[in-house]
Short mmCIF file of C-alpha atoms and ligand atoms in Angstrom, two decimals:
data_model
loop_
_atom_site.label_atom_id
_atom_site.label_comp_id
_atom_site.label_asym_id
_atom_site.label_seq_id
_atom_site.Cartn_x
_atom_site.Cartn_y
_atom_site.Cartn_z
CA MET M 615 222.23 102.47 262.73
CA LYS M 616 222.70 99.28 264.75
CA GLU M 617 225.48 97.03 263.46
CA VAL M 618 224.27 93.63 262.19
CA LYS M 619 226.30 90.75 263.61
CA THR M 620 226.95 87.90 261.19
CA ILE M 621 226.73 84.27 262.22
CA SER M 622 228.49 81.89 259.82
CA LEU M 623 228.98 78.14 260.03
CA GLU M 624 231.80 75.85 258.99
CA PHE M 625 231.37 72.25 257.80
CA PHE M 626 233.84 69.62 256.63
CA PRO M 627 233.43 67.12 253.76
CA PRO M 628 232.45 63.72 255.18
CA ARG M 629 234.29 60.58 254.11
CA GLU M 630 231.62 57.90 254.45
CA GLU M 631 228.03 57.52 253.31
CA ALA M 632 226.62 57.48 256.87
CA ALA M 633 228.52 60.66 257.69
CA ARG M 634 227.20 62.25 254.49
CA GLU M 635 223.62 61.64 255.62
CA LYS M 636 224.40 63.03 259.07
CA LEU M 637 225.91 66.14 257.50
CA ALA M 638 222.89 66.71 255.24
CA GLU M 639 220.61 66.48 258.29
CA ALA M 640 222.76 68.82 260.40
CA ALA M 641 223.07 71.29 257.52
CA ARG M 642 219.28 71.38 256.97
CA GLU M 643 218.68 72.01 260.67
CA LEU M 644 221.29 74.77 260.91
CA VAL M 645 220.47 76.45 257.60
CA ALA M 646 216.89 76.89 258.82
CA ARG M 647 218.35 79.38 261.34
CA ARG M 648 219.52 81.56 258.44
CA PRO M 649 223.26 81.98 258.96
CA ALA M 650 224.92 84.73 256.86
CA TYR M 651 226.90 82.09 254.97
CA VAL M 652 228.40 78.64 255.38
CA SER M 653 231.94 77.50 254.63
CA VAL M 654 233.36 74.10 253.67
CA THR M 655 236.91 73.01 254.55
CA TYR M 656 239.45 71.77 252.01
CA GLY M 657 242.36 69.38 252.62
CA ALA M 658 245.71 70.83 251.60
CA GLY M 659 247.24 69.33 248.47
CA GLY M 660 243.74 68.61 247.15
CA SER M 661 243.19 65.70 249.56
CA THR M 662 239.45 66.48 249.86
CA ARG M 663 238.95 68.12 246.47
CA ALA M 664 235.99 65.93 245.40
CA GLY M 665 234.46 65.85 248.89
CA THR M 666 234.69 69.64 249.24
CA ALA M 667 233.06 70.08 245.81
CA ASP M 668 230.20 67.70 246.78
CA THR M 669 229.64 69.45 250.10
CA VAL M 670 229.68 72.87 248.44
CA ARG M 671 226.98 71.64 246.02
CA LEU M 672 224.92 70.31 248.93
CA MET M 673 225.09 73.69 250.68
CA GLN M 674 224.19 75.54 247.48
CA SER M 675 221.23 73.19 246.98
CA LEU M 676 220.00 74.34 250.42
CA GLY M 677 220.09 77.92 249.13
CA MET M 678 223.13 78.93 251.17
CA ASP M 679 225.71 81.54 250.24
CA THR M 680 228.64 79.08 250.36
CA ALA M 681 232.33 79.77 250.87
CA PRO M 682 234.65 76.92 249.94
CA HIS M 683 238.00 76.96 251.75
CA LEU M 684 240.98 76.74 249.42
CA SER M 685 244.43 75.81 250.75
CA CYS M 686 247.43 76.43 248.51
CA ILE M 687 250.25 74.35 249.97
CA GLY M 688 250.99 71.30 247.81
CA SER M 689 249.13 72.65 244.76
CA SER M 690 250.30 74.14 241.48
CA ARG M 691 249.06 77.53 240.30
CA ALA M 692 247.27 75.78 237.41
CA GLU M 693 245.31 73.57 239.83
CA LEU M 694 244.34 76.53 242.02
CA VAL M 695 243.23 78.57 239.02
CA GLU M 696 241.18 75.64 237.70
CA ILE M 697 239.40 75.36 241.05
CA LEU M 698 238.74 79.13 241.14
CA ASP M 699 237.29 79.06 237.62
CA GLY M 700 235.08 76.09 238.56
CA TYR M 701 233.70 77.93 241.59
CA ARG M 702 233.11 81.08 239.56
CA ALA M 703 231.15 79.06 236.96
CA GLN M 704 229.09 77.61 239.84
CA GLY M 705 228.15 81.07 241.09
CA ILE M 706 230.35 80.98 244.20
CA ARG M 707 231.20 84.50 245.40
CA ARG M 708 233.17 83.77 248.61
CA ILE M 709 236.40 81.92 249.34
CA VAL M 710 238.28 81.24 252.57
CA ALA M 711 241.94 81.44 251.43
CA LEU M 712 244.49 79.44 253.43
CA ARG M 713 247.95 77.99 253.30
CA GLY M 714 246.80 74.70 254.81
CA ASP M 715 248.84 71.94 256.42
CA LEU M 716 249.87 68.99 254.26
CA PRO M 717 248.39 65.76 255.66
CA SER M 718 251.05 63.18 256.56
CA GLY M 719 251.67 60.73 253.74
CA MET M 720 251.18 63.36 251.02
CA GLY M 721 254.88 63.57 250.19
CA ARG M 722 257.00 66.68 250.32
CA TYR M 723 255.78 68.58 247.26
CA LEU M 724 255.02 72.06 248.57
CA GLY M 725 253.46 73.32 245.35
CA GLU M 726 253.94 76.73 243.82
CA VAL M 727 252.07 78.96 246.27
CA HIS M 728 253.55 78.69 249.76
CA TYR M 729 251.73 81.18 251.97
CA ALA M 730 248.19 82.45 252.23
CA ASN M 731 249.15 86.02 251.25
CA GLU M 732 250.43 84.60 247.93
CA LEU M 733 247.14 82.76 247.45
CA VAL M 734 245.13 85.93 248.10
CA ALA M 735 247.31 87.75 245.55
CA LEU M 736 246.77 84.93 243.02
CA ILE M 737 242.99 85.07 243.50
CA ARG M 738 242.94 88.84 243.01
CA GLU M 739 245.25 88.60 239.98
CA HIS M 740 243.20 85.85 238.35
CA SER M 741 239.63 86.61 239.44
CA GLY M 742 239.70 90.34 240.19
CA ASP M 743 237.01 91.29 242.70
CA TRP M 744 234.70 88.36 241.90
CA PHE M 745 235.34 86.64 245.24
CA HIS M 746 234.91 87.99 248.74
CA ILE M 747 238.03 86.59 250.45
CA GLU M 748 238.28 85.57 254.11
CA VAL M 749 241.66 84.67 255.62
CA ALA M 750 242.71 83.04 258.90
CA ALA M 751 243.86 84.97 261.98
CA TYR M 752 245.58 83.67 265.14
CA PRO M 753 244.90 85.66 268.33
CA GLU M 754 247.10 83.21 270.28
CA VAL M 755 249.79 83.21 267.52
CA HIS M 756 250.14 80.57 264.79
CA PRO M 757 252.10 77.57 266.15
CA GLN M 758 254.81 77.84 263.46
CA ALA M 759 255.25 81.61 263.68
CA ALA M 760 258.77 82.88 264.39
CA SER M 761 257.27 85.46 266.80
CA ALA M 762 253.99 87.20 267.59
CA ALA M 763 255.26 90.31 265.77
CA LYS M 764 256.18 88.35 262.62
CA ASP M 765 252.84 86.55 262.70
CA LEU M 766 251.06 89.91 262.77
CA ASP M 767 253.23 91.11 259.85
CA HIS M 768 252.12 88.05 257.87
CA PHE M 769 248.49 88.66 258.77
CA VAL M 770 248.77 92.27 257.62
CA ALA M 771 250.34 91.02 254.34
CA LYS M 772 247.23 88.90 253.69
CA VAL M 773 244.99 91.90 254.23
CA GLN M 774 247.15 94.09 251.99
CA ALA M 775 247.01 91.39 249.29
CA GLY M 776 243.24 91.88 249.18
CA ALA M 777 241.40 89.96 251.94
CA ASN M 778 237.95 91.31 252.80
CA GLY M 779 237.57 89.65 256.20
CA ALA M 780 239.28 87.30 258.65
CA ILE M 781 238.14 84.38 260.78
CA THR M 782 240.16 83.47 263.84
CA GLN M 783 241.44 80.17 265.08
CA TYR M 784 239.31 79.22 268.08
CA PHE M 785 240.37 80.39 271.52
CA PHE M 786 239.00 80.36 275.07
CA ASN M 787 240.53 83.63 276.21
CA ILE M 788 238.77 86.72 274.93
CA ASP M 789 241.62 89.05 275.93
CA ALA M 790 243.78 87.36 273.28
CA TYR M 791 241.15 88.18 270.64
CA PHE M 792 240.73 91.84 271.56
CA ASP M 793 244.50 92.31 271.90
CA PHE M 794 244.96 90.89 268.38
CA VAL M 795 242.21 93.12 266.95
CA ASP M 796 243.77 96.20 268.61
CA ARG M 797 247.23 95.37 267.26
CA ALA M 798 245.87 94.70 263.75
CA GLN M 799 243.88 97.95 263.78
CA ALA M 800 246.96 99.85 264.93
CA ARG M 801 248.59 98.58 261.73
CA GLY M 802 245.77 100.00 259.63
CA VAL M 803 243.72 96.79 259.26
CA ASP M 804 240.04 97.72 259.00
CA ILE M 805 238.44 94.48 257.79
CA PRO M 806 236.13 92.55 260.17
CA ILE M 807 237.98 89.95 262.25
CA THR M 808 235.37 87.36 263.24
CA PRO M 809 236.02 85.04 266.19
CA GLY M 810 236.01 81.33 265.32
CA ILE M 811 233.94 79.50 267.94
CA MET M 812 234.53 75.86 268.85
CA PRO M 813 231.67 74.22 270.78
CA ILE M 814 232.90 71.92 273.57
CA THR M 815 231.60 68.35 273.39
CA ASN M 816 234.57 66.05 274.03
CA TYR M 817 237.56 66.94 276.22
CA THR M 818 240.05 64.37 274.85
CA GLN M 819 239.40 65.37 271.26
CA LEU M 820 239.50 69.07 272.12
CA ALA M 821 242.82 68.74 273.99
CA ARG M 822 244.43 66.87 271.06
CA PHE M 823 243.15 69.36 268.51
CA SER M 824 244.11 72.38 270.61
CA LYS M 825 247.68 71.14 270.99
CA MET M 826 248.00 70.81 267.21
CA CYS M 827 246.57 74.20 266.32
CA GLY M 828 248.02 76.22 269.20
CA ALA M 829 244.79 77.05 271.05
CA GLU M 830 245.27 77.27 274.80
CA ILE M 831 242.77 75.61 277.09
CA PRO M 832 243.04 77.53 280.38
CA ARG M 833 244.06 75.30 283.30
CA TRP M 834 240.84 75.88 285.25
CA LEU M 835 238.72 75.06 282.21
CA ALA M 836 240.66 71.85 281.46
CA ALA M 837 240.29 70.80 285.10
CA ARG M 838 236.52 71.40 285.02
CA LEU M 839 236.14 69.44 281.79
CA VAL M 840 238.25 66.51 283.06
CA ASP M 841 236.04 66.29 286.16
CA PHE M 842 233.01 65.38 284.02
CA GLY M 843 234.70 62.10 283.02
CA ASP M 844 232.16 59.94 281.17
CA ASP M 845 229.22 62.17 282.09
CA ARG M 846 228.81 63.52 278.57
CA ALA M 847 225.46 65.19 279.16
CA SER M 848 226.86 67.35 281.97
CA LEU M 849 229.97 68.16 279.95
CA HIS M 850 227.82 69.24 276.99
CA ALA M 851 225.65 71.46 279.20
CA PHE M 852 228.65 73.07 280.92
CA GLY M 853 230.49 73.47 277.58
CA ALA M 854 227.49 75.10 275.90
CA ASP M 855 227.00 77.56 278.80
CA PHE M 856 230.69 78.46 278.90
CA ILE M 857 230.95 79.00 275.11
CA ALA M 858 227.66 80.92 275.01
CA ARG M 859 228.82 83.29 277.80
CA MET M 860 232.15 83.80 276.04
CA SER M 861 230.43 84.38 272.67
CA GLN M 862 227.97 86.89 274.14
CA ARG M 863 230.83 88.84 275.71
CA LEU M 864 232.65 88.87 272.38
CA LEU M 865 229.57 90.24 270.61
CA ASP M 866 228.75 92.75 273.36
CA GLN M 867 232.33 94.05 273.37
CA GLY M 868 232.44 94.63 269.62
CA ALA M 869 233.16 91.41 267.69
CA PRO M 870 231.52 91.69 264.24
CA GLY M 871 229.89 88.25 264.44
CA LEU M 872 230.75 84.61 265.15
CA HIS M 873 231.97 81.77 262.92
CA PHE M 874 231.03 78.38 264.39
CA TYR M 875 233.21 75.33 263.79
CA THR M 876 230.17 73.03 263.70
CA LEU M 877 232.13 69.77 263.19
CA ASN M 878 228.98 68.80 261.25
CA ASN M 879 227.04 68.59 264.51
CA ALA M 880 223.91 70.75 264.71
CA ASP M 881 223.14 70.11 268.39
CA ALA M 882 226.42 71.43 269.76
CA THR M 883 226.22 74.65 267.73
CA LEU M 884 222.51 75.20 268.47
CA ALA M 885 223.08 74.65 272.21
CA VAL M 886 225.28 77.76 272.09
CA TRP M 887 223.44 79.77 269.41
CA ASN M 888 220.07 79.35 271.18
CA GLN M 889 221.49 81.11 274.26
CA LEU M 890 222.74 84.18 272.37
CA SER M 891 221.01 87.45 271.82
CA VAL M 892 222.27 88.47 268.39
CA SER M 893 220.87 91.56 266.72
P1 FAD N 1141 249.62 81.66 256.52
O1 FAD N 1141 248.90 82.91 256.75
O2 FAD N 1141 250.36 81.50 255.23
O3 FAD N 1141 250.64 81.49 257.74
C1 FAD N 1141 251.25 80.22 258.02
C2 FAD N 1141 252.51 80.43 258.87
O4 FAD N 1141 253.56 80.97 258.07
C3 FAD N 1141 252.35 81.41 260.04
O5 FAD N 1141 253.20 80.97 261.07
C4 FAD N 1141 252.85 82.73 259.47
O6 FAD N 1141 253.35 83.60 260.47
C5 FAD N 1141 253.95 82.25 258.53
N1 FAD N 1141 254.04 83.06 257.30
C6 FAD N 1141 253.02 83.59 256.59
N2 FAD N 1141 253.48 84.24 255.50
C7 FAD N 1141 254.83 84.09 255.53
C8 FAD N 1141 255.85 84.52 254.67
N3 FAD N 1141 255.58 85.24 253.56
N4 FAD N 1141 257.15 84.20 255.00
C9 FAD N 1141 257.41 83.47 256.11
N5 FAD N 1141 256.46 83.03 256.97
C10 FAD N 1141 255.20 83.35 256.67
N6 FAD N 1141 243.53 74.06 256.96
C11 FAD N 1141 243.23 73.28 255.89
O7 FAD N 1141 244.09 72.51 255.44
N7 FAD N 1141 241.99 73.32 255.32
C12 FAD N 1141 241.04 74.17 255.74
O8 FAD N 1141 239.94 74.19 255.18
C13 FAD N 1141 241.33 75.04 256.84
N8 FAD N 1141 240.42 75.94 257.29
C14 FAD N 1141 240.78 76.83 258.27
C15 FAD N 1141 239.87 77.84 258.64
C16 FAD N 1141 240.21 78.76 259.61
C17 FAD N 1141 239.23 79.86 259.95
C18 FAD N 1141 241.48 78.68 260.28
C19 FAD N 1141 241.83 79.65 261.37
C20 FAD N 1141 242.37 77.68 259.93
C21 FAD N 1141 242.04 76.75 258.91
N9 FAD N 1141 242.93 75.76 258.49
C22 FAD N 1141 242.62 74.95 257.44
C23 FAD N 1141 244.23 75.61 259.16
C24 FAD N 1141 245.33 76.41 258.46
O9 FAD N 1141 245.50 75.95 257.14
C25 FAD N 1141 246.61 76.21 259.26
O10 FAD N 1141 246.52 76.91 260.48
C26 FAD N 1141 247.88 76.56 258.52
O11 FAD N 1141 248.99 76.09 259.31
C27 FAD N 1141 248.10 78.04 258.28
O12 FAD N 1141 247.28 78.54 257.32
P2 FAD N 1141 247.20 80.12 257.08
O13 FAD N 1141 246.33 80.33 255.92
O14 FAD N 1141 246.89 80.83 258.33
O15 FAD N 1141 248.73 80.38 256.67
#
């Protein structure tokens, strides 16, 4: 039987009214393409708790299987359990479980659950098998990891704690992804590891973001993107073609699906998705 590839989409909770309207429009447009599920990010320490809850409700109102992200750093166990119970009561069956990064200005309270493997264990202990749990994976190594080997150990710990699937940090080098999958599988990991896909629409923003999260922009790609300067239309077209070619290679060579970081922008994701043959 032919394997079905899953396309999932990630959104973030908007801060302002105008951005809320834009998100609702983008979500309607993208949901019409029937993704497998959508996910909604969550600021560590509860910094977007209300916004995440609102966005989750919006996605559910559009009929989507919705996976709220939940980050544990900066939260007490009681807070995390309250959020889990709320989601369960709302009929949520999926969670993306993360450590998170505390936003600056949130103080130094680290909370009671310090790493994602502890959060996965807490979810399993409290909610049994109610939630399908996705965790994060870092083909190019998490920026704070002591070593690539230790980072893999920590990834394996999340899987052993009960994760059902993983979504990667975005990357532009497919060898890093397949190398990570091979190394995880050699350690007995058999859950799907889905590539996270970042559409390219703005070089300055992408470079800043990539530095923070440890994603490498290959030198040749950075040079091509810089050359477009203020010609945004050409940059968008080049970016969409590049990401679509990379995504198709990932799918053709065995990736179980794709998870798009939509940044609440339907056009950028559709410019890639429309070029893919996904079966
Ligand atoms: P962990 O798996 O806990 O790892 C964090 C670091 O600690 C790694 O370097 C790891 O090697 C190390 N480590 C892990 N366990 C241990 C241990 N037991 N002892 C010592 N070291 C250990 N952030 C948000 O705030 N909100 C979001 O909604 C969000 N969504 C994301 C979605 C995806 C798909 C991805 C890839 C990232 C997302 N992030 C989000 C960012 C993420 O929170 C950060 O990358 C964060 O720094 C690490 O989170 P993690 O869950 O991977 O942490």
